[in-house]
Short mmCIF file of C-alpha atoms in Angstrom, two decimals:
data_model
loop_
_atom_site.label_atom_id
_atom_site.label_comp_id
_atom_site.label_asym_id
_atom_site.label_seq_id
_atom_site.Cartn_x
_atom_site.Cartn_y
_atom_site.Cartn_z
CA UNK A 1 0.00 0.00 0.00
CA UNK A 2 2.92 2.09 0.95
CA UNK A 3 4.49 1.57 -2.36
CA UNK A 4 1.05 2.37 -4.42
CA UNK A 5 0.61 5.75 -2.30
CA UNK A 6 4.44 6.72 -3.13
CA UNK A 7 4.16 6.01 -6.66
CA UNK A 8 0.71 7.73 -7.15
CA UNK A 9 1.82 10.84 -5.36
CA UNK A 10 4.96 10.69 -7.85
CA UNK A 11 2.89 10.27 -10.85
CA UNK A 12 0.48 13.16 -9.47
CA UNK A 13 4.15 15.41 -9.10
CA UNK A 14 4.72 14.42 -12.65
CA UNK A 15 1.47 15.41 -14.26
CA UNK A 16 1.71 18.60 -12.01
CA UNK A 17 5.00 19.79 -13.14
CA UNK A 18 4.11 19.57 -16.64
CA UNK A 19 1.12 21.01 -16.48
CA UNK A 20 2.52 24.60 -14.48
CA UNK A 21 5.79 24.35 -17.29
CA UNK A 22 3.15 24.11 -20.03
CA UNK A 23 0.96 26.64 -18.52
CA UNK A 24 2.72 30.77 -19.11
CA UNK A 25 0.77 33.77 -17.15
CA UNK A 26 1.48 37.53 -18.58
CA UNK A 27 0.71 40.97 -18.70
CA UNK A 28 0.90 44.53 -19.81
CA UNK A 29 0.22 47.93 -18.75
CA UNK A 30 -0.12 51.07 -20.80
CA UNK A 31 -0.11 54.33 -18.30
CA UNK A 32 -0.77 57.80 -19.92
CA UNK A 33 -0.36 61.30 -19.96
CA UNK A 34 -2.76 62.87 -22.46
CA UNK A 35 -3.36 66.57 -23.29
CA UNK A 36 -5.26 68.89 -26.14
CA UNK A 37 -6.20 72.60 -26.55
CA UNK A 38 -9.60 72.01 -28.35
CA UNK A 39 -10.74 75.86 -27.45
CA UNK A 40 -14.12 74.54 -25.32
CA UNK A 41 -12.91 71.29 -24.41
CA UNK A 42 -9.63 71.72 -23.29
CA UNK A 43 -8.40 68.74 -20.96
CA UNK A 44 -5.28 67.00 -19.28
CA UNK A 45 -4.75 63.90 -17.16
CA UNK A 46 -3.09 60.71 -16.35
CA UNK A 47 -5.29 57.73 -17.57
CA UNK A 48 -4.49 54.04 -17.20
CA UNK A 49 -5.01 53.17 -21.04
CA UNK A 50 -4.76 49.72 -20.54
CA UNK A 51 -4.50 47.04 -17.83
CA UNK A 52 -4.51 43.28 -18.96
CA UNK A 53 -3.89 39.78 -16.96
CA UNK A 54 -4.08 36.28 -19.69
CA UNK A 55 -3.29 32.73 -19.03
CA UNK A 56 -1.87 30.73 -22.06
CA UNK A 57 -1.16 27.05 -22.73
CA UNK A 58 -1.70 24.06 -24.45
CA UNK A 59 -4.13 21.32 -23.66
CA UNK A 60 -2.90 19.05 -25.71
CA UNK A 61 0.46 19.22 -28.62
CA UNK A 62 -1.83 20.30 -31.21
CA UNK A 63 -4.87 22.43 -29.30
CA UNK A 64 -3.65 25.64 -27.98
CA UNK A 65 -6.02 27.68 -25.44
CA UNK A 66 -6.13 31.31 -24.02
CA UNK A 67 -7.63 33.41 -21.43
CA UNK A 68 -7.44 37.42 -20.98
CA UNK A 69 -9.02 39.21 -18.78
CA UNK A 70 -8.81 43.80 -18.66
CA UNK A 71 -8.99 44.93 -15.32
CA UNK A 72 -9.54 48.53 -16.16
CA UNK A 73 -12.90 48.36 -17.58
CA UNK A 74 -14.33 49.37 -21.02
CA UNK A 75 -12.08 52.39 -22.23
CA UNK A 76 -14.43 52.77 -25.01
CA UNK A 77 -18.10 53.17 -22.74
CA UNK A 78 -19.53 56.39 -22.62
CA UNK A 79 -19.62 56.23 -19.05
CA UNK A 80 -15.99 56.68 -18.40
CA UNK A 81 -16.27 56.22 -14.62
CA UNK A 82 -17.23 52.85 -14.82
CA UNK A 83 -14.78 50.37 -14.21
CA UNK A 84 -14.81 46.86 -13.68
CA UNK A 85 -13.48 43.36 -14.99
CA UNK A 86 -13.98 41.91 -18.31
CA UNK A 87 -13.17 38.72 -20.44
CA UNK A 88 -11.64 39.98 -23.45
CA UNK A 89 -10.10 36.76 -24.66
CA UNK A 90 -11.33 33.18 -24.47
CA UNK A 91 -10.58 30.66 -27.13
CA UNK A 92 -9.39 27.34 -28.01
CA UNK A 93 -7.15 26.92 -31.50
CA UNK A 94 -6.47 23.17 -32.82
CA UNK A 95 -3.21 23.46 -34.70
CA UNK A 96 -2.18 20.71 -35.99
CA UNK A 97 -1.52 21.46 -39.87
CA UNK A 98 -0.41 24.67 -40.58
CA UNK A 99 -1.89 25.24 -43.28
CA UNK A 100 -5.49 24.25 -41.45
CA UNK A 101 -5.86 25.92 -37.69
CA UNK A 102 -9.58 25.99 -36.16
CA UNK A 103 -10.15 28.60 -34.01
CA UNK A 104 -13.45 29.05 -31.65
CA UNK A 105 -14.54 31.20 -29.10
CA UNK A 106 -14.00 34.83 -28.27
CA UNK A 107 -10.77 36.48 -30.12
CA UNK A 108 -9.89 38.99 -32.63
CA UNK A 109 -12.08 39.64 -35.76
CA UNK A 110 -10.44 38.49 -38.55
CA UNK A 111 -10.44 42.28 -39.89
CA UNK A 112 -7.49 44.25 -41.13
CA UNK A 113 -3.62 43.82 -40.23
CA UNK A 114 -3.83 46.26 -37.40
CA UNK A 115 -6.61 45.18 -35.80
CA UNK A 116 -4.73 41.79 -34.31
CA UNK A 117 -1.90 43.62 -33.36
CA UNK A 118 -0.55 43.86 -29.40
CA UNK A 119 -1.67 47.46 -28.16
CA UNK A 120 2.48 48.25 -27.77
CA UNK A 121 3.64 47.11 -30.67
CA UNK A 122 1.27 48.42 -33.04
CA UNK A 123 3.31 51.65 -32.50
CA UNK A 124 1.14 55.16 -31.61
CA UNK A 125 -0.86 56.46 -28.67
CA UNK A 126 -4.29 54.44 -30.51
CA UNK A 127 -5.10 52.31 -32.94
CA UNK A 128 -6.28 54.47 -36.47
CA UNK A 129 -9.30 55.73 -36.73
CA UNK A 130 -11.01 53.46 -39.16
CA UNK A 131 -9.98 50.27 -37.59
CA UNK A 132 -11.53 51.66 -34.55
CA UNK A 133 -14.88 52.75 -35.86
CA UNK A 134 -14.93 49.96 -38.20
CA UNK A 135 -13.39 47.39 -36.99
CA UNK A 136 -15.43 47.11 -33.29
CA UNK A 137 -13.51 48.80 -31.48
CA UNK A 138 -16.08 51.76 -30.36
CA UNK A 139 -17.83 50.94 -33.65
CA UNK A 140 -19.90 53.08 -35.75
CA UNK A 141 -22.87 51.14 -35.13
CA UNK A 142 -23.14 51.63 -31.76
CA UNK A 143 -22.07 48.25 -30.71
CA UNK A 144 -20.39 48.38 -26.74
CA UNK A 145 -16.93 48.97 -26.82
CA UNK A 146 -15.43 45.44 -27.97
CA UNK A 147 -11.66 45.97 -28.34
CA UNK A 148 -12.35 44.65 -32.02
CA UNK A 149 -13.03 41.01 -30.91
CA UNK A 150 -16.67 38.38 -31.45
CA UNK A 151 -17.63 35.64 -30.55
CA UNK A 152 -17.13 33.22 -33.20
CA UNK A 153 -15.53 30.25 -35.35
CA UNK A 154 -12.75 30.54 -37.14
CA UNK A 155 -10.56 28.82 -39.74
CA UNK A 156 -6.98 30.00 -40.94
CA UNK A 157 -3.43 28.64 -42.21
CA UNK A 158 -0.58 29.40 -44.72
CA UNK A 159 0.25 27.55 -47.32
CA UNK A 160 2.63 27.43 -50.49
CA UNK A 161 6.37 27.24 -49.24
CA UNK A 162 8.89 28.94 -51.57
CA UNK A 163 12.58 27.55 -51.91
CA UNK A 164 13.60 29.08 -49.21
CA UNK A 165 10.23 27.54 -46.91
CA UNK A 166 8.75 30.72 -46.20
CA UNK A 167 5.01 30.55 -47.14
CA UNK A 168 3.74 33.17 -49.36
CA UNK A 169 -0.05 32.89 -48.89
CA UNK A 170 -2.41 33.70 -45.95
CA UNK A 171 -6.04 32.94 -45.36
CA UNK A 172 -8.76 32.85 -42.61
CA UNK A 173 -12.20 33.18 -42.68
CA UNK A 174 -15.03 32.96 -39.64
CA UNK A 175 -18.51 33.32 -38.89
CA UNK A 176 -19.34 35.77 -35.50
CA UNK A 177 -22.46 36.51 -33.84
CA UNK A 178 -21.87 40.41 -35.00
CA UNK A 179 -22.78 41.28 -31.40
CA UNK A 180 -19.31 41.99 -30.21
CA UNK A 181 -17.95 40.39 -26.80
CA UNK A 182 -19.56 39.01 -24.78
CA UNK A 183 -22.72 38.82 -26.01
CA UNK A 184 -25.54 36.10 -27.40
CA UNK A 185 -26.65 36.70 -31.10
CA UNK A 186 -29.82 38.80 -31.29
CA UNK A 187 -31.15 38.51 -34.83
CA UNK A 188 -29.98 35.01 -35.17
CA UNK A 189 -27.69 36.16 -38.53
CA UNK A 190 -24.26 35.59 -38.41
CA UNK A 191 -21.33 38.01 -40.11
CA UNK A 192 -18.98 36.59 -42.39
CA UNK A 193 -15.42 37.76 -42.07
CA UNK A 194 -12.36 36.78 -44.22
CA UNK A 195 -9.09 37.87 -45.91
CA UNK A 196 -6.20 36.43 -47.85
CA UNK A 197 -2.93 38.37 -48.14
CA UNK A 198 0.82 37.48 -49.79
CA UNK A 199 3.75 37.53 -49.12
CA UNK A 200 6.00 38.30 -52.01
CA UNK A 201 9.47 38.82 -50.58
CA UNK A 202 10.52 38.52 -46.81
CA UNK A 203 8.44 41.76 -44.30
CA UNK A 204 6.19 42.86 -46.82
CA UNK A 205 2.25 41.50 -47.06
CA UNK A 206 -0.30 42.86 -49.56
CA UNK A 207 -3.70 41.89 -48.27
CA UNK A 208 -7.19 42.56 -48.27
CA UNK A 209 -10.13 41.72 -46.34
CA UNK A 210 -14.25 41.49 -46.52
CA UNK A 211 -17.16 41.96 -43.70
CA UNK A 212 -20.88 41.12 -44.19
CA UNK A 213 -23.18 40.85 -41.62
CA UNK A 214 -25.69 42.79 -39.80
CA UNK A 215 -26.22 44.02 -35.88
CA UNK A 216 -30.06 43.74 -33.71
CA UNK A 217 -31.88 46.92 -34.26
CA UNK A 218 -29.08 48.55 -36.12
CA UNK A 219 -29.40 46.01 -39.53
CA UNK A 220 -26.71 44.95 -42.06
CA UNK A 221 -22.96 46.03 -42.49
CA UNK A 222 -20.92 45.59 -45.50
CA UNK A 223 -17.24 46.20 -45.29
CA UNK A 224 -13.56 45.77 -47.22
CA UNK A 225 -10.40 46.71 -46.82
CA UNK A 226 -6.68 46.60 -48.52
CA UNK A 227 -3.98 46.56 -46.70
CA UNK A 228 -0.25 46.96 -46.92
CA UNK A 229 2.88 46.11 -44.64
CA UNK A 230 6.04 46.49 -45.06
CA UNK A 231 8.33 45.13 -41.45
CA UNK A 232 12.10 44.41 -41.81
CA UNK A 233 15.11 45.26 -39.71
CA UNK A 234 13.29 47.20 -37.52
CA UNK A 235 11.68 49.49 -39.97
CA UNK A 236 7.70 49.32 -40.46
CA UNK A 237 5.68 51.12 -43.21
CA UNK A 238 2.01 50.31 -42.95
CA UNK A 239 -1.06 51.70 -44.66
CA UNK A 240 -4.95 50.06 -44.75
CA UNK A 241 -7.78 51.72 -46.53
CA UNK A 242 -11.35 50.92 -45.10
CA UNK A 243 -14.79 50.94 -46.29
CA UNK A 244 -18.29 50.73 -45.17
CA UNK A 245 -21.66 50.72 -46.37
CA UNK A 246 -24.76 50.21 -43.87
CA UNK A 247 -26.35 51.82 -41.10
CA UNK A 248 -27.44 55.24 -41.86
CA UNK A 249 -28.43 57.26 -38.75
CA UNK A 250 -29.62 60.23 -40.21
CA UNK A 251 -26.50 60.99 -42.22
CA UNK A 252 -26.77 61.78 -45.65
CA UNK A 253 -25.17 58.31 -46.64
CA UNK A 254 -25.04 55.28 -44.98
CA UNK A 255 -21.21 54.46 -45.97
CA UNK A 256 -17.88 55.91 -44.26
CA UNK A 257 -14.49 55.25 -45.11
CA UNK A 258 -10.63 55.91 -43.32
CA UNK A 259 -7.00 55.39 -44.42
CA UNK A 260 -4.01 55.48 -42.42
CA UNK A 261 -0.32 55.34 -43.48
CA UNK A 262 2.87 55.25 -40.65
CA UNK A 263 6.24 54.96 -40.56
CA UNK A 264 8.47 53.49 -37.69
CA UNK A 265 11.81 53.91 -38.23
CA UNK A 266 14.83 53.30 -35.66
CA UNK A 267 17.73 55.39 -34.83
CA UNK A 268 19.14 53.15 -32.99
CA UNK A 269 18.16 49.66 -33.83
CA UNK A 270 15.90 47.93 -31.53
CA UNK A 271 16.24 50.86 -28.70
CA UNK A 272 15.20 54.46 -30.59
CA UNK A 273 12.73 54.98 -32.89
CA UNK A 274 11.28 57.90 -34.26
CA UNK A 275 7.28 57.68 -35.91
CA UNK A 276 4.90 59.57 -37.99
CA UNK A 277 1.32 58.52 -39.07
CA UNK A 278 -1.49 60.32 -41.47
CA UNK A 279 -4.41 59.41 -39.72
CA UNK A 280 -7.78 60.22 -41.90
CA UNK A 281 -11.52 59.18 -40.99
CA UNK A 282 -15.01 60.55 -42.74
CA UNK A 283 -17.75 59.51 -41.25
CA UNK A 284 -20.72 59.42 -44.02
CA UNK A 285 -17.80 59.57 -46.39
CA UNK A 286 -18.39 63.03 -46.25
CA UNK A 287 -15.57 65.49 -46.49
CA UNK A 288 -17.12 67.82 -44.05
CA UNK A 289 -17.26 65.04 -41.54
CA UNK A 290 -13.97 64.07 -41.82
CA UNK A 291 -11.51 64.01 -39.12
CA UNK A 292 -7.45 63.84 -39.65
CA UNK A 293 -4.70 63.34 -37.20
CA UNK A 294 -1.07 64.76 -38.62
CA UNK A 295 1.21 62.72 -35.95
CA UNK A 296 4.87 62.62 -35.37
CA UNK A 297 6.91 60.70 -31.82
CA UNK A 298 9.56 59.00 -31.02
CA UNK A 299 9.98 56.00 -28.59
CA UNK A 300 12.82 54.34 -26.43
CA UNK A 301 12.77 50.96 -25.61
CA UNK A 302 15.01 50.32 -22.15
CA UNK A 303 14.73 46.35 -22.19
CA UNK A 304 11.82 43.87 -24.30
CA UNK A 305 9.33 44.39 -21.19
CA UNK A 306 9.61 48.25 -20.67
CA UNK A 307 9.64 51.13 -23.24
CA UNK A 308 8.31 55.32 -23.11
CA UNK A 309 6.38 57.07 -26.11
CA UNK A 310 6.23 60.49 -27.01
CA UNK A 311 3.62 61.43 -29.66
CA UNK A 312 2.04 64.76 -31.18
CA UNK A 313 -0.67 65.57 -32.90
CA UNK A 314 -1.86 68.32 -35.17
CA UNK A 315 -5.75 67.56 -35.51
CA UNK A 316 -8.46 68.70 -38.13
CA UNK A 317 -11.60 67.70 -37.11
CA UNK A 318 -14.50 69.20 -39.19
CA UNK A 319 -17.23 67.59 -36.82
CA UNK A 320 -16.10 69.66 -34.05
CA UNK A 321 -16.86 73.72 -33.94
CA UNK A 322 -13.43 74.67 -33.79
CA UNK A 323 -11.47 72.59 -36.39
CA UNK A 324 -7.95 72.70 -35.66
CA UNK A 325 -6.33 71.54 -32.38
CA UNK A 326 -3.51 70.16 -31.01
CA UNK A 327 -3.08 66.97 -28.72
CA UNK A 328 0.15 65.56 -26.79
CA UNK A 329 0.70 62.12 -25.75
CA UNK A 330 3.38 60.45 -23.10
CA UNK A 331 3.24 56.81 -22.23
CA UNK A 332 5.18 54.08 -19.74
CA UNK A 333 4.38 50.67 -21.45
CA UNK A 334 5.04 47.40 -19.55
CA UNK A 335 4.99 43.80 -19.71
CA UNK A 336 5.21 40.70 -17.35
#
């Protein structure tokens, strides 16, 4: 008996080590400084721009699971006192071929380059405009703030190796309730989401992307976009052009439209970089509803887990009574 309970307990050690090595627990936080001189809305203050907490790991070789949670609350709700805790993340990915990975649960929509990019290395004080009004982050429809993630199924994989066994093409396509996170279907219709992109030579993808689908008392949305990326020895060029049609709340036209282009470059490789982005959004794809963000920074990375932005803006905003106004961002970004 002796013997059975020592050898039990040492199988039970066994199965326990492996599962806390196979098991990883990270972080980030993003604390800022932000300031503008909009004449009649002038403001200043430290905010906590994000706070997140995930668990990663594998269930299995071939099924790969993740949990994230943002402790901050819902930066995009109107109510900006409001904080609480929220699942941002929660999905399951079987991965066994690469060139076929199922994906289901709560994640990032399949939309755009930038929208599955980490908040710190995507590079400026936000993500653009139009991937934030049209890709669900505080959408256009009026769907709660949803960090530009569904609740879904989804399939993805590359495929066709050159010489050199570097695949050139991308896919993935899913279905999503449209509702945003964490949140039942309402009008039992589903939206479609999908793109494909290559990959010519080594850092550069040319890809573009398609949304239909429609939202409970809001009805249908029908997006694209094209997208381009260039990332190589620490230099990143980046532009996306988005479009969308649906949804007309008294607006003269139910479509909008952005564009973005940015370029990180380093000064000193992998430490300094300086930044500049042309950030352009019209809602009703009207001119006189357009707003544009001129921005220029510079950032300084002090190890992989800690790094300091610096970003200004010169903004045009035609929605707004007084156009032209300037904005100043600072930020401490860390990970754990």
């Amino acid at each position: 008996m002796a013997l059975a309970v020592l050898t039990l307990a040492a199988n039970a050690q066994e199965k326990t080590t492996k599962w806390y090595d196979n098991l990883k627990f990270s972080g980030y936080g993003m604390v800022q400084y932000q300031a503008s001189d909009q004449e009649g809305a002038e403001n200043n203050g430290f905010n906590l721009r994000l706070v997140r907490m995930a668990l990663e790991g594998r269930a299995h070789k071939d099924f790969y699971w993740k949990a994230q949670m943002q402790i901050n609350g819902n930066t995009y709700d109107p109510d900006k006192s409001k904080t609480d805790i929220r699942l941002v993340d929660l999905f399951g990915e079987w991965q066994k071929y690469e060139f076929f990975k199922v994906k289901a649960g709560q994640f990032k929509r399949p939309f755009t380059f930038e929208n599955p990019m980490h908040p710190i290395t995507q590079g400026f004080m936000s993500y653009s405009q139009n991937v934030t009004k049209l890709a669900g982050f505080s959408d256009r429809t009026g769907e709660h703030g949803s960090n530009g993630r569904d609740i879904g199924l989804q399939v993805q994989g590359d495929f066709l190796k050159n010489d050199n066994g570097r695949n050139l093409l991308h896919y993935q396509v899913g279905v999503f309730n449209g509702e945003g996170i964490n949140q039942k279907d309402r009008d039992n219709r589903k939206d479609i989401i999908g793109g494909l992109w290559v990959v010519p030579v080594k850092g550069l993808r040319i890809g573009a992307f398609g949304w239909t689908g429609s939202r409970a008392a809001v009805g249908e949305k029908n997006r694209y976009a094209f997208s381009g990326e260039y990332a190589k020895d620490d230099w990143t060029f980046r532009t996306e052009y988005i479009h969308s049609q649906g949804w007309n709340s008294g607006f003269t036209s139910d479509k909008a439209d952005g564009i973005y282009a940015l370029c990180i470059a380093p000064v000193q490789k992998n430490k300094f970089h300086v930044k500049a982005r042309y950030d352009l959004y019209r809602e009703a794809k009207e001119w006189g509803r357009s707003k544009t963000l001129y921005e220029v920074g510079a950032d300084y990375v002090f190890t992989n887990n800690l790094q300091v932005n610096l970003e200004y803006a010169r903004v045009n905003d035609r929605t707004a009574a007084n156009h032209d106004y300037n904005m100043v961002d600072l930020e401490l970004d860390f990970r754990f």
